[in-house]
Coordinates of C-alpha atoms in Angstrom, one line a residue:
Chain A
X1 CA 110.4 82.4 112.3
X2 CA 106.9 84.0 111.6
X3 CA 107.9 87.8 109.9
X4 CA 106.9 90.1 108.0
X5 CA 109.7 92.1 106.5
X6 CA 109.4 95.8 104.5
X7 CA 112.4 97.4 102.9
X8 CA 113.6 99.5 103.0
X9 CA 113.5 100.9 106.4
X10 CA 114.4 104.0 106.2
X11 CA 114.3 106.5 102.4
X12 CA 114.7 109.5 101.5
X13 CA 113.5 110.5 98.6
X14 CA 112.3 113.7 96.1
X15 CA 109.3 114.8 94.9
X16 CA 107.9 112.6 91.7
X17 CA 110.8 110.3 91.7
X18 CA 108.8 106.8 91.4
X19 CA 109.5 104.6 94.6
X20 CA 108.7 100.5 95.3
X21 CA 108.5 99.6 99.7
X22 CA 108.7 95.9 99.5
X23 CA 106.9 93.6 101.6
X24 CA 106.8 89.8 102.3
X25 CA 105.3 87.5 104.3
X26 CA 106.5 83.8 104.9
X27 CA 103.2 82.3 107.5
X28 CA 101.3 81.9 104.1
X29 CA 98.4 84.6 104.8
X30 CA 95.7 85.5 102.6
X31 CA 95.3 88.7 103.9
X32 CA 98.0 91.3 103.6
X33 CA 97.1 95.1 103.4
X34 CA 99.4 98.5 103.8
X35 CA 99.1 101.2 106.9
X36 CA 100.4 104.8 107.1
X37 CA 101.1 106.0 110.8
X38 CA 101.2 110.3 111.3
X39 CA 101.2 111.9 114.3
X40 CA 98.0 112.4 115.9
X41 CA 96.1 110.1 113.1
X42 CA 97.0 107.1 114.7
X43 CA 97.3 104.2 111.6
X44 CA 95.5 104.2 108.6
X45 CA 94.6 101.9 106.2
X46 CA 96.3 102.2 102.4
X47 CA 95.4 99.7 100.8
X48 CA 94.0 95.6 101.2
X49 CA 94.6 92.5 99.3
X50 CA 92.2 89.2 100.6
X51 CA 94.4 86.9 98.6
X52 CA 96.2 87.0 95.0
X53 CA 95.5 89.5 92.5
X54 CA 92.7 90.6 94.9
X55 CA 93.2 94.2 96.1
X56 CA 90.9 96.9 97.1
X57 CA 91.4 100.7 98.7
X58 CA 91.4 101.6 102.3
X59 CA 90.6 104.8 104.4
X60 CA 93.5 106.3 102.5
X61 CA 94.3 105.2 99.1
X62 CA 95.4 108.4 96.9
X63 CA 98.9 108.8 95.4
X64 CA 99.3 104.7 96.6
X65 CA 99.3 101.5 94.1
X66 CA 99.2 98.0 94.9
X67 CA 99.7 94.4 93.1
X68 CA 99.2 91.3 94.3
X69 CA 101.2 88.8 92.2
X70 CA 102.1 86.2 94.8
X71 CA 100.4 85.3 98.1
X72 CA 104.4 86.3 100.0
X73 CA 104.4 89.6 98.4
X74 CA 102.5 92.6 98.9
X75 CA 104.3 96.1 97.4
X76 CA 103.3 99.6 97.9
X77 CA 103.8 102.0 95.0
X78 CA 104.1 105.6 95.0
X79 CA 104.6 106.4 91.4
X80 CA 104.9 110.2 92.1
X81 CA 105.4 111.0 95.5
X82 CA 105.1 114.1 97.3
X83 CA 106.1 115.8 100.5
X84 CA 102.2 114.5 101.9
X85 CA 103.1 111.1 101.5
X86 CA 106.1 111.6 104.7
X87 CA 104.7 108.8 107.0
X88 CA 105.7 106.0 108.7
X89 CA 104.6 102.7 106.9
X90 CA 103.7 99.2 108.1
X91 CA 102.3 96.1 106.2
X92 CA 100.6 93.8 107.9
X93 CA 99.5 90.2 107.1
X94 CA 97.2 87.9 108.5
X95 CA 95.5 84.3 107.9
X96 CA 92.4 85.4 106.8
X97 CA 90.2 88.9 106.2
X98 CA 88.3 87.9 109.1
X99 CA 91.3 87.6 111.3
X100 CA 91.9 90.0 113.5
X101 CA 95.4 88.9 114.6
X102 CA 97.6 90.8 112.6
X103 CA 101.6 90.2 112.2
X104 CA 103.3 93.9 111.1
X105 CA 106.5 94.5 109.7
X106 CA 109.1 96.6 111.3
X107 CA 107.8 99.8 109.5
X108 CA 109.1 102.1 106.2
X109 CA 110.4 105.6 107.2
X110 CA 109.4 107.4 104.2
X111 CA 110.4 111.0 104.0
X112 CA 109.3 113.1 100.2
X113 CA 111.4 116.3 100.3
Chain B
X1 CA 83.3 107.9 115.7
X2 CA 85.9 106.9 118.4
X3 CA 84.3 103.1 119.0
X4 CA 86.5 102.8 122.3
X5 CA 88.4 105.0 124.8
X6 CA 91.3 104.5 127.0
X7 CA 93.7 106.7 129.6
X8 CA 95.9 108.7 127.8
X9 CA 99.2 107.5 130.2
X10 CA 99.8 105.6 132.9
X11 CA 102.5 104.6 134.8
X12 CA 103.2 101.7 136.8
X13 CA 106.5 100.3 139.0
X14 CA 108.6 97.5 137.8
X15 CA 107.3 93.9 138.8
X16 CA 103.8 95.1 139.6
X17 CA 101.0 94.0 137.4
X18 CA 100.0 96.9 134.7
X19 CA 96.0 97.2 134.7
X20 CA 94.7 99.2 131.4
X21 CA 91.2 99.9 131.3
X22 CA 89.2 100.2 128.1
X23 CA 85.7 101.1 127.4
X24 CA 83.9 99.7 125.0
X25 CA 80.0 100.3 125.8
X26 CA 78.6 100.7 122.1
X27 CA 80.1 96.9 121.3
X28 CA 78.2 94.6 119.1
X29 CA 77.1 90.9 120.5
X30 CA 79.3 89.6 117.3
X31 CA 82.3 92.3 117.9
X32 CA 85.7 90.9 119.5
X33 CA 88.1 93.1 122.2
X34 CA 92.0 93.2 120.5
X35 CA 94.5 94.4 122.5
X36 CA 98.1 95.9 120.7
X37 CA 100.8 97.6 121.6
X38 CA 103.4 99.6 119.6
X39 CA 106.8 100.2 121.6
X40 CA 108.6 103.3 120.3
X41 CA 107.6 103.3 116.1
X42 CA 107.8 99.8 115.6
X43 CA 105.3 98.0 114.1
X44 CA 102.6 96.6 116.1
X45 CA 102.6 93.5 118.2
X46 CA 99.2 91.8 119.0
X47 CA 98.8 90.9 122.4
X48 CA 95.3 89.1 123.1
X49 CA 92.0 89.0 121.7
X50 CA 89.0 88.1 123.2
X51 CA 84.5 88.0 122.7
X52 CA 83.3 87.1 126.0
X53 CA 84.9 85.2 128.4
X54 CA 88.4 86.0 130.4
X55 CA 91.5 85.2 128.4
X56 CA 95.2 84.2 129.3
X57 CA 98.4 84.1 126.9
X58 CA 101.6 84.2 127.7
X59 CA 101.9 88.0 127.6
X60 CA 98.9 89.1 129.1
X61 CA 95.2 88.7 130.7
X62 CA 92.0 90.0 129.3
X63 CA 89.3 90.4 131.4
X64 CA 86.0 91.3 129.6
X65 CA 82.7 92.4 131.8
X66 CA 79.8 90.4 131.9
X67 CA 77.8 93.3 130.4
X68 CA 81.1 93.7 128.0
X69 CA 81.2 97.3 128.2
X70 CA 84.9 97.5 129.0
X71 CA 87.4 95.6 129.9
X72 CA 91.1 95.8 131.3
X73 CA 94.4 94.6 130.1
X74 CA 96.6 92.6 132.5
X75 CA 100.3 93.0 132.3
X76 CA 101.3 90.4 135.5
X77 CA 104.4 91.7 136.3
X78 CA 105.6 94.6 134.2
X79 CA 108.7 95.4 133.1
X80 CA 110.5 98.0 131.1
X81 CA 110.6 96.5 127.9
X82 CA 106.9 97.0 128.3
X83 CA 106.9 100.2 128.1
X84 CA 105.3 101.1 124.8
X85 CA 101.5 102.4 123.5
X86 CA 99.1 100.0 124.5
X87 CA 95.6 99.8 122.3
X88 CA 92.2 98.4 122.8
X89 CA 90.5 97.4 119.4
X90 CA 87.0 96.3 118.8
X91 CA 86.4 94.5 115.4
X92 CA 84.1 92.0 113.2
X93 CA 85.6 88.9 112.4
X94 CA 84.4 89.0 109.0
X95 CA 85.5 90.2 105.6
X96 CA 87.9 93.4 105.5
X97 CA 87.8 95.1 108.8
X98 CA 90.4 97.3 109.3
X99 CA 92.2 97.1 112.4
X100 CA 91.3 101.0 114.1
X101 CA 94.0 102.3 115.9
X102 CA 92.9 105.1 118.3
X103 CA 95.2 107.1 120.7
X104 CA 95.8 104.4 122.9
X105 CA 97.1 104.3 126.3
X106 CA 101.2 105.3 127.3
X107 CA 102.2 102.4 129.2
X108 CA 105.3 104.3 131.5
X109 CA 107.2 100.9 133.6
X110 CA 109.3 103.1 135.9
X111 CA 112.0 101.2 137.6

């Protein structure tokens, strides 16, 4: 089955305590990039890789790493997270930049306390 | 600056067809109508996509105006499991282009 699947689900974590969101892919897309979904901002875009060790910033990309090591894999770092960065996450992947049908995981509750 | 605009809610009965209208009138002759939805914080599911002409999937219609100023989003026969945000994207298909997720549209399917 086509997925794309972020763990954990659900974290809660404190502030400056380092923190890895996985996120994999198995349709073999190029494109791959990270969202961050708050209440009355709609979803907003981290970080983008167009293929392996190809990343760039979004509309969003302070306090937020990326590496792109395999074309499955696609993890968000926050290497010292604070209460800001409480947000819903998604990744998304898709075949190609250009493509604009998208496949997103089932989301990252992240709370920073 | 918001690209496209959509009802805040709507409701509709179980069985009948959901209609969601979407404007679009600043589109580009290259740009492509997305629809999504989002049903209660998970993550979101395309739907349909279309440039100019009508489309059909198994989930949905798109129709798209000749002048392609709006266009409306087809739900034949609703039911509650579709109940969720619906949203209507316009987008390149080239290079990174961010999906841009507005407010969208409350889809309510009341039994």
């Amino acid at each position: 089955e086509a997925q794309v699947t972020q763990n954990p689900r659900y974290l809660i974590t404190v502030t400056g305590k380092k923190l890895t969101v996985t996120c994999s892919q198995n349709m073999n897309h190029e494109y791959m990039s990270w969202y961050r979904q708050d209440p009355g901002l709609g979803l907003r875009q981290i970080y983008y890789s167009m293929n392996v060790e190809v990343t760039d910033k979004g509309d969003v990309p302070e306090g937020y790493k990326v590496s792109r090591k395999e074309k499955r894999n696609f993890p968000l770092i926050l290497e010292s997270p604070s209460p800001n960065q409480t947000s819903l996450y998604f990744c998304a992947s898709s075949l190609s930049p250009g493509q604009g049908k998208a496949f997103f995981g089932q989301g990252t509750r992240l709370t920073v306390v | 600056d918001a690209k496209t605009t959509q009802p805040t809610s709507m409701d509709c009965a179980e069985g009948r067809a959901a209609n969601l209208p979407c404007n679009h009138s600043t589109i580009s002759g290259n740009e492509y109508v997305y629809w999504y939805r989002q049903i209660h914080s998970q993550g979101p599911q395309y739907i349909i996509h279309g440039l100019k002409n009508n489309e059909t999937n198994e989930m949905a219609s798109l129709i798209i105006t000749e002048d392609r100023k709006s266009s409306t989003l087809i739900l034949p026969h609703a039911t509650l499991r579709d109940t969720a945000v619906y949203y209507c994207i316009v987008r390149l298909h080239s290079g990174n282009t961010p999906l841009v997720f507005g407010k969208g549209t409350r889809l309510s399917v009341i039994a």
